[in-house]
Amino acid sequence: AGQLGDHGGTMQKLGIDMSAGGGLMYGGSGKDAAKSSSKAERDQQKRRAAAHEAQRRGRDKDRERSRSKSEGRRKSSGSGKAGGAQQQRKGRGIPIIIVPPGFSSLINMYNAKGFLQDSQFETWQASKERMDAQGVGRDNIVILQRTHLRESPVVYHVVDNANAISGKDWARVVAVFTQGASWQFREFPYKDTVDVFQHVRGFHLRFEEEPKVPESVRGWDVKVLWISRNNRHKDRTAAMQFWEALDQFLASNRSTLAY
């Protein structure tokens, strides 16, 4: 009995429990060791799971940044192509627009700025009377700021005297308004009217109440812009058509001007 007691005490010291019907059960420090081992494994699994989750999130962020960059490049490319239509062309030299020098045209130096810059047509007679009342004289160069289809204003010059344009400045002449008189082009450095409209975009401003376009204008490569004699709501449409047609012409000719 003494031996058994000693044996039981020895087994108790070893953490072996004999109380359950003589069966062997680990208790005391043995149980603690098993629990500690199990907890360590769970902690290690949690660390692995956290590391995998961090890697997954990192990959997701990398893919999202890559998609954002690709979309940004596509948008930038698209705006450049349409564009011409939305931003000023980066070039050198202020474009020049020529209007008829006389008083038989619907547009001349008195009312060109109101129509082309502000999209508001006013007869040159009314513009002249208003300028005279304000004590403002007519300049040899009208400076207008184009804003249609541009994020920031673009400067254009309007003149009516072809003789005042020097040789090198003819490269800056981009548009001309005509009433159909061929003498208007005598001072142009081109051999004939066909050659003129290959280098300069031609326009003819006309009241829709007078639909008969001069035969000479019909035979030239000239865009007719229609406005109403009394309905000013149509002015903006005609002005927009002018700028859009001019943009297409300059783009097709690969102009290097800042238009």
mmCIF file of C-alpha atoms in Angstrom:
data_model
loop_
_atom_site.group_PDB
_atom_site.id
_atom_site.type_symbol
_atom_site.label_atom_id
_atom_site.label_comp_id
_atom_site.label_asym_id
_atom_site.label_seq_id
_atom_site.Cartn_x
_atom_site.Cartn_y
_atom_site.Cartn_z
ATOM 1 C CA ALA A 1 0.000 0.000 0.000
ATOM 2 C CA GLY A 2 2.888 2.179 0.782
ATOM 3 C CA GLN A 3 4.327 1.457 -2.642
ATOM 4 C CA LEU A 4 1.078 2.260 -4.334
ATOM 5 C CA GLY A 5 0.816 5.478 -2.417
ATOM 6 C CA ASP A 6 4.316 6.382 -3.412
ATOM 7 C CA HIS A 7 3.577 5.465 -6.982
ATOM 8 C CA GLY A 8 0.419 7.531 -6.937
ATOM 9 C CA GLY A 9 2.322 10.438 -5.532
ATOM 10 C CA THR A 10 4.944 10.073 -8.212
ATOM 11 C CA MET A 11 2.297 10.011 -10.921
ATOM 12 C CA GLN A 12 0.599 12.993 -9.342
ATOM 13 C CA LYS A 13 3.871 14.856 -9.566
ATOM 14 C CA LEU A 14 4.085 13.922 -13.222
ATOM 15 C CA GLY A 15 0.584 15.401 -13.745
ATOM 16 C CA ILE A 16 -1.140 12.031 -14.263
ATOM 17 C CA ASP A 17 -4.574 11.750 -12.658
ATOM 18 C CA MET A 18 -5.612 8.305 -11.378
ATOM 19 C CA SER A 19 -8.973 9.412 -9.999
ATOM 20 C CA ALA A 20 -11.110 8.499 -12.997
ATOM 21 C CA GLY A 21 -11.625 4.799 -12.363
ATOM 22 C CA GLY A 22 -7.983 3.963 -12.654
ATOM 23 C CA GLY A 23 -7.761 5.503 -16.089
ATOM 24 C CA LEU A 24 -4.879 7.751 -16.973
ATOM 25 C CA MET A 25 -5.798 11.450 -17.484
ATOM 26 C CA TYR A 26 -3.484 14.397 -17.956
ATOM 27 C CA GLY A 27 -4.194 17.213 -15.574
ATOM 28 C CA GLY A 28 -2.431 20.026 -13.875
ATOM 29 C CA SER A 29 0.673 21.182 -15.809
ATOM 30 C CA GLY A 30 -0.071 18.738 -18.644
ATOM 31 C CA LYS A 31 -3.347 20.411 -19.423
ATOM 32 C CA ASP A 32 -1.746 23.815 -19.257
ATOM 33 C CA ALA A 33 0.927 22.748 -21.743
ATOM 34 C CA ALA A 34 -1.688 21.438 -24.183
ATOM 35 C CA LYS A 35 -3.704 24.637 -23.923
ATOM 36 C CA SER A 36 -0.598 26.764 -24.416
ATOM 37 C CA SER A 37 0.384 24.802 -27.511
ATOM 38 C CA SER A 38 -3.125 25.091 -28.947
ATOM 39 C CA LYS A 39 -3.235 28.849 -28.277
ATOM 40 C CA ALA A 40 0.160 29.359 -29.945
ATOM 41 C CA GLU A 41 -1.060 27.545 -33.035
ATOM 42 C CA ARG A 42 -4.225 29.665 -33.159
ATOM 43 C CA ASP A 43 -2.174 32.846 -32.753
ATOM 44 C CA GLN A 44 0.130 31.750 -35.561
ATOM 45 C CA GLN A 45 -2.860 31.000 -37.815
ATOM 46 C CA LYS A 46 -4.303 34.439 -37.039
ATOM 47 C CA ARG A 47 -0.984 36.091 -37.920
ATOM 48 C CA ARG A 48 -0.845 34.183 -41.206
ATOM 49 C CA ALA A 49 -4.446 35.160 -42.012
ATOM 50 C CA ALA A 50 -3.715 38.805 -41.215
ATOM 51 C CA ALA A 51 -0.613 38.735 -43.412
ATOM 52 C CA HIS A 52 -2.585 37.201 -46.311
ATOM 53 C CA GLU A 53 -5.332 39.806 -45.886
ATOM 54 C CA ALA A 54 -2.778 42.645 -45.913
ATOM 55 C CA GLN A 55 -1.226 41.245 -49.095
ATOM 56 C CA ARG A 56 -4.663 40.953 -50.735
ATOM 57 C CA ARG A 57 -5.553 44.533 -49.846
ATOM 58 C CA GLY A 58 -2.191 45.704 -51.187
ATOM 59 C CA ARG A 59 -2.812 43.945 -54.509
ATOM 60 C CA ASP A 60 -6.317 45.448 -54.712
ATOM 61 C CA LYS A 61 -4.900 48.935 -54.144
ATOM 62 C CA ASP A 62 -2.249 48.400 -56.823
ATOM 63 C CA ARG A 63 -4.906 47.286 -59.321
ATOM 64 C CA GLU A 64 -7.097 50.286 -58.456
ATOM 65 C CA ARG A 65 -4.193 52.710 -58.963
ATOM 66 C CA SER A 66 -3.396 51.062 -62.283
ATOM 67 C CA ARG A 67 -7.022 51.390 -63.440
ATOM 68 C CA SER A 68 -7.135 55.040 -62.355
ATOM 69 C CA LYS A 69 -3.966 55.838 -64.308
ATOM 70 C CA SER A 70 -5.301 54.089 -67.423
ATOM 71 C CA GLU A 71 -8.614 55.957 -67.235
ATOM 72 C CA GLY A 72 -6.750 59.239 -66.756
ATOM 73 C CA ARG A 73 -4.647 58.600 -69.853
ATOM 74 C CA ARG A 74 -7.739 57.715 -71.894
ATOM 75 C CA LYS A 75 -9.578 60.855 -70.753
ATOM 76 C CA SER A 76 -6.552 63.006 -71.492
ATOM 77 C CA SER A 77 -6.199 61.478 -74.940
ATOM 78 C CA GLY A 78 -9.913 61.870 -75.640
ATOM 79 C CA SER A 79 -9.991 65.532 -74.619
ATOM 80 C CA GLY A 80 -6.990 66.178 -76.823
ATOM 81 C CA LYS A 81 -8.706 64.658 -79.849
ATOM 82 C CA ALA A 82 -12.018 66.399 -79.311
ATOM 83 C CA GLY A 83 -10.409 69.097 -78.992
ATOM 84 C CA GLY A 84 -9.166 70.922 -80.366
ATOM 85 C CA ALA A 85 -12.385 71.854 -79.414
ATOM 86 C CA GLN A 86 -11.879 72.571 -75.814
ATOM 87 C CA GLN A 87 -8.457 74.072 -75.333
ATOM 88 C CA GLN A 88 -6.382 76.741 -76.954
ATOM 89 C CA ARG A 89 -3.993 75.403 -79.581
ATOM 90 C CA LYS A 90 -0.478 75.812 -78.347
ATOM 91 C CA GLY A 91 1.274 77.752 -81.064
ATOM 92 C CA ARG A 92 2.754 81.113 -81.869
ATOM 93 C CA GLY A 93 1.225 84.119 -83.572
ATOM 94 C CA ILE A 94 -2.120 85.888 -83.192
ATOM 95 C CA PRO A 95 -4.640 84.887 -85.900
ATOM 96 C CA ILE A 96 -6.009 87.618 -88.176
ATOM 97 C CA ILE A 97 -9.554 87.927 -89.541
ATOM 98 C CA ILE A 98 -10.244 90.253 -92.474
ATOM 99 C CA VAL A 99 -13.610 91.971 -92.925
ATOM 100 C CA PRO A 100 -14.764 94.056 -95.907
ATOM 101 C CA PRO A 101 -13.497 97.669 -95.878
ATOM 102 C CA GLY A 102 -16.696 99.234 -97.197
ATOM 103 C CA PHE A 103 -20.200 99.730 -95.854
ATOM 104 C CA SER A 104 -22.105 97.351 -98.103
ATOM 105 C CA SER A 105 -21.358 94.294 -95.975
ATOM 106 C CA LEU A 106 -23.362 93.225 -92.939
ATOM 107 C CA ILE A 107 -20.111 93.001 -90.992
ATOM 108 C CA ASN A 108 -17.193 95.417 -90.855
ATOM 109 C CA MET A 109 -14.825 96.963 -88.319
ATOM 110 C CA TYR A 110 -17.681 98.558 -86.367
ATOM 111 C CA ASN A 111 -19.668 95.456 -85.467
ATOM 112 C CA ALA A 112 -17.218 92.567 -85.945
ATOM 113 C CA LYS A 113 -16.314 92.380 -82.255
ATOM 114 C CA GLY A 114 -19.906 92.240 -81.071
ATOM 115 C CA PHE A 115 -20.724 89.370 -83.416
ATOM 116 C CA LEU A 116 -17.540 87.283 -83.191
ATOM 117 C CA GLN A 117 -16.710 87.823 -79.526
ATOM 118 C CA ASP A 118 -20.111 88.318 -77.906
ATOM 119 C CA SER A 119 -22.246 86.315 -80.396
ATOM 120 C CA GLN A 120 -24.548 89.337 -80.719
ATOM 121 C CA PHE A 121 -25.196 90.927 -84.107
ATOM 122 C CA GLU A 122 -25.773 94.665 -84.365
ATOM 123 C CA THR A 123 -25.853 96.578 -87.618
ATOM 124 C CA TRP A 124 -22.673 98.480 -88.242
ATOM 125 C CA GLN A 125 -24.730 101.691 -88.407
ATOM 126 C CA ALA A 126 -26.055 101.140 -84.869
ATOM 127 C CA SER A 127 -22.579 100.221 -83.622
ATOM 128 C CA LYS A 128 -21.094 103.347 -85.191
ATOM 129 C CA GLU A 129 -23.749 105.603 -83.651
ATOM 130 C CA ARG A 130 -23.153 104.097 -80.225
ATOM 131 C CA MET A 131 -19.374 104.451 -80.528
ATOM 132 C CA ASP A 132 -19.703 108.038 -81.710
ATOM 133 C CA ALA A 133 -21.946 108.848 -78.758
ATOM 134 C CA GLN A 134 -19.331 107.403 -76.427
ATOM 135 C CA GLY A 135 -16.563 109.319 -78.134
ATOM 136 C CA VAL A 136 -14.860 106.098 -79.207
ATOM 137 C CA GLY A 137 -13.162 106.154 -82.573
ATOM 138 C CA ARG A 138 -12.687 103.236 -84.920
ATOM 139 C CA ASP A 139 -9.324 101.509 -84.565
ATOM 140 C CA ASN A 140 -7.253 100.094 -87.407
ATOM 141 C CA ILE A 141 -7.108 96.807 -85.510
ATOM 142 C CA VAL A 142 -9.972 95.391 -83.475
ATOM 143 C CA ILE A 143 -8.792 93.062 -80.726
ATOM 144 C CA LEU A 144 -11.285 90.430 -79.744
ATOM 145 C CA GLN A 145 -11.124 87.587 -77.264
ATOM 146 C CA ARG A 146 -12.564 84.327 -78.412
ATOM 147 C CA THR A 147 -14.169 82.241 -75.647
ATOM 148 C CA HIS A 148 -16.355 79.821 -77.613
ATOM 149 C CA LEU A 149 -15.031 76.257 -77.192
ATOM 150 C CA ARG A 150 -12.067 77.524 -75.202
ATOM 151 C CA GLU A 151 -11.286 77.205 -71.506
ATOM 152 C CA SER A 152 -9.513 80.562 -71.512
ATOM 153 C CA PRO A 153 -9.821 83.558 -73.895
ATOM 154 C CA VAL A 154 -7.828 83.469 -77.132
ATOM 155 C CA VAL A 155 -6.841 86.754 -78.802
ATOM 156 C CA TYR A 156 -7.656 87.438 -82.473
ATOM 157 C CA HIS A 157 -7.068 90.552 -84.552
ATOM 158 C CA VAL A 158 -9.637 91.927 -86.984
ATOM 159 C CA VAL A 159 -8.564 94.237 -89.833
ATOM 160 C CA ASP A 160 -10.081 95.523 -93.065
ATOM 161 C CA ASN A 161 -7.008 96.827 -94.891
ATOM 162 C CA ALA A 162 -5.072 94.111 -96.703
ATOM 163 C CA ASN A 163 -2.363 96.658 -97.620
ATOM 164 C CA ALA A 164 -1.464 97.013 -93.948
ATOM 165 C CA ILE A 165 -0.576 93.331 -93.673
ATOM 166 C CA SER A 166 3.144 92.700 -94.157
ATOM 167 C CA GLY A 167 4.520 89.716 -96.029
ATOM 168 C CA LYS A 168 5.258 87.522 -93.036
ATOM 169 C CA ASP A 169 1.958 88.408 -91.348
ATOM 170 C CA TRP A 170 -0.052 86.837 -94.164
ATOM 171 C CA ALA A 171 0.728 83.503 -92.562
ATOM 172 C CA ARG A 172 -1.466 84.681 -89.672
ATOM 173 C CA VAL A 173 -4.511 85.494 -91.825
ATOM 174 C CA VAL A 174 -7.005 82.703 -91.114
ATOM 175 C CA ALA A 175 -10.413 84.012 -92.234
ATOM 176 C CA VAL A 176 -12.012 86.567 -94.518
ATOM 177 C CA PHE A 177 -15.597 87.830 -94.776
ATOM 178 C CA THR A 178 -16.689 88.669 -98.292
ATOM 179 C CA GLN A 179 -19.753 90.112 -99.969
ATOM 180 C CA GLY A 180 -18.807 88.571 -103.285
ATOM 181 C CA ALA A 181 -16.675 91.347 -104.817
ATOM 182 C CA SER A 182 -13.497 89.931 -106.331
ATOM 183 C CA TRP A 183 -11.684 93.289 -105.991
ATOM 184 C CA GLN A 184 -11.539 92.637 -102.239
ATOM 185 C CA PHE A 185 -8.745 90.125 -102.934
ATOM 186 C CA ARG A 186 -6.554 92.219 -105.207
ATOM 187 C CA GLU A 187 -4.041 92.850 -102.440
ATOM 188 C CA PHE A 188 -3.976 89.240 -101.305
ATOM 189 C CA PRO A 189 -0.689 87.435 -102.104
ATOM 190 C CA TYR A 190 -2.475 84.661 -104.018
ATOM 191 C CA LYS A 191 -2.935 84.168 -107.741
ATOM 192 C CA ASP A 192 -6.767 83.956 -107.754
ATOM 193 C CA THR A 193 -9.814 83.472 -105.550
ATOM 194 C CA VAL A 194 -9.487 79.693 -105.711
ATOM 195 C CA ASP A 195 -6.002 80.017 -104.264
ATOM 196 C CA VAL A 196 -7.238 82.512 -101.674
ATOM 197 C CA PHE A 197 -9.739 80.086 -100.171
ATOM 198 C CA GLN A 198 -7.197 77.305 -100.044
ATOM 199 C CA HIS A 199 -5.146 79.405 -97.645
ATOM 200 C CA VAL A 200 -7.883 81.426 -95.908
ATOM 201 C CA ARG A 201 -11.317 80.272 -94.729
ATOM 202 C CA GLY A 202 -14.022 82.254 -96.484
ATOM 203 C CA PHE A 203 -17.313 83.403 -94.913
ATOM 204 C CA HIS A 204 -20.384 85.263 -96.091
ATOM 205 C CA LEU A 205 -22.805 86.755 -93.535
ATOM 206 C CA ARG A 206 -26.371 87.101 -94.760
ATOM 207 C CA PHE A 207 -29.907 87.802 -93.573
ATOM 208 C CA GLU A 208 -32.172 84.791 -93.966
ATOM 209 C CA GLU A 209 -34.861 87.172 -95.214
ATOM 210 C CA GLU A 210 -32.631 87.700 -98.268
ATOM 211 C CA PRO A 211 -31.983 84.095 -99.318
ATOM 212 C CA LYS A 212 -30.493 84.863 -102.726
ATOM 213 C CA VAL A 213 -26.728 84.402 -102.283
ATOM 214 C CA PRO A 214 -24.566 86.226 -104.867
ATOM 215 C CA GLU A 215 -23.487 84.006 -107.723
ATOM 216 C CA SER A 216 -19.822 84.719 -107.078
ATOM 217 C CA VAL A 217 -20.131 83.552 -103.461
ATOM 218 C CA ARG A 218 -21.893 80.374 -104.568
ATOM 219 C CA GLY A 219 -18.957 79.633 -106.857
ATOM 220 C CA TRP A 220 -16.332 80.073 -104.153
ATOM 221 C CA ASP A 221 -15.411 77.837 -101.252
ATOM 222 C CA VAL A 222 -17.199 80.111 -98.794
ATOM 223 C CA LYS A 223 -19.421 79.215 -95.851
ATOM 224 C CA VAL A 224 -22.638 81.199 -95.619
ATOM 225 C CA LEU A 225 -23.673 82.226 -92.095
ATOM 226 C CA TRP A 226 -27.380 82.945 -91.767
ATOM 227 C CA ILE A 227 -28.813 85.405 -89.252
ATOM 228 C CA SER A 228 -32.235 86.975 -88.859
ATOM 229 C CA ARG A 229 -32.872 90.624 -89.482
ATOM 230 C CA ASN A 230 -34.939 90.902 -86.296
ATOM 231 C CA ASN A 231 -34.525 87.679 -84.281
ATOM 232 C CA ARG A 232 -31.338 87.989 -82.252
ATOM 233 C CA HIS A 233 -31.687 84.514 -80.762
ATOM 234 C CA LYS A 234 -30.136 83.101 -83.940
ATOM 235 C CA ASP A 235 -26.966 85.185 -83.695
ATOM 236 C CA ARG A 236 -25.243 82.789 -81.320
ATOM 237 C CA THR A 237 -25.792 79.826 -83.638
ATOM 238 C CA ALA A 238 -24.212 81.668 -86.550
ATOM 239 C CA ALA A 239 -21.248 82.786 -84.440
ATOM 240 C CA MET A 240 -20.699 79.209 -83.214
ATOM 241 C CA GLN A 241 -20.787 77.959 -86.802
ATOM 242 C CA PHE A 242 -18.088 80.474 -87.687
ATOM 243 C CA TRP A 243 -15.694 79.285 -84.976
ATOM 244 C CA GLU A 244 -16.335 75.614 -85.575
ATOM 245 C CA ALA A 245 -15.783 75.924 -89.333
ATOM 246 C CA LEU A 246 -12.613 77.948 -88.736
ATOM 247 C CA ASP A 247 -11.302 75.350 -86.266
ATOM 248 C CA GLN A 248 -11.845 72.556 -88.790
ATOM 249 C CA PHE A 249 -10.090 74.531 -91.509
ATOM 250 C CA LEU A 250 -7.059 75.344 -89.347
ATOM 251 C CA ALA A 251 -6.816 71.790 -88.046
ATOM 252 C CA SER A 252 -6.898 70.345 -91.578
ATOM 253 C CA ASN A 253 -4.145 72.783 -92.604
ATOM 254 C CA ARG A 254 -2.132 71.947 -89.474
ATOM 255 C CA SER A 255 -1.903 75.542 -88.395
ATOM 256 C CA THR A 256 0.813 76.393 -85.888
ATOM 257 C CA LEU A 257 -0.983 79.509 -84.669
ATOM 258 C CA ALA A 258 -2.377 79.882 -81.151
ATOM 259 C CA TYR A 259 -6.023 79.623 -82.171
#
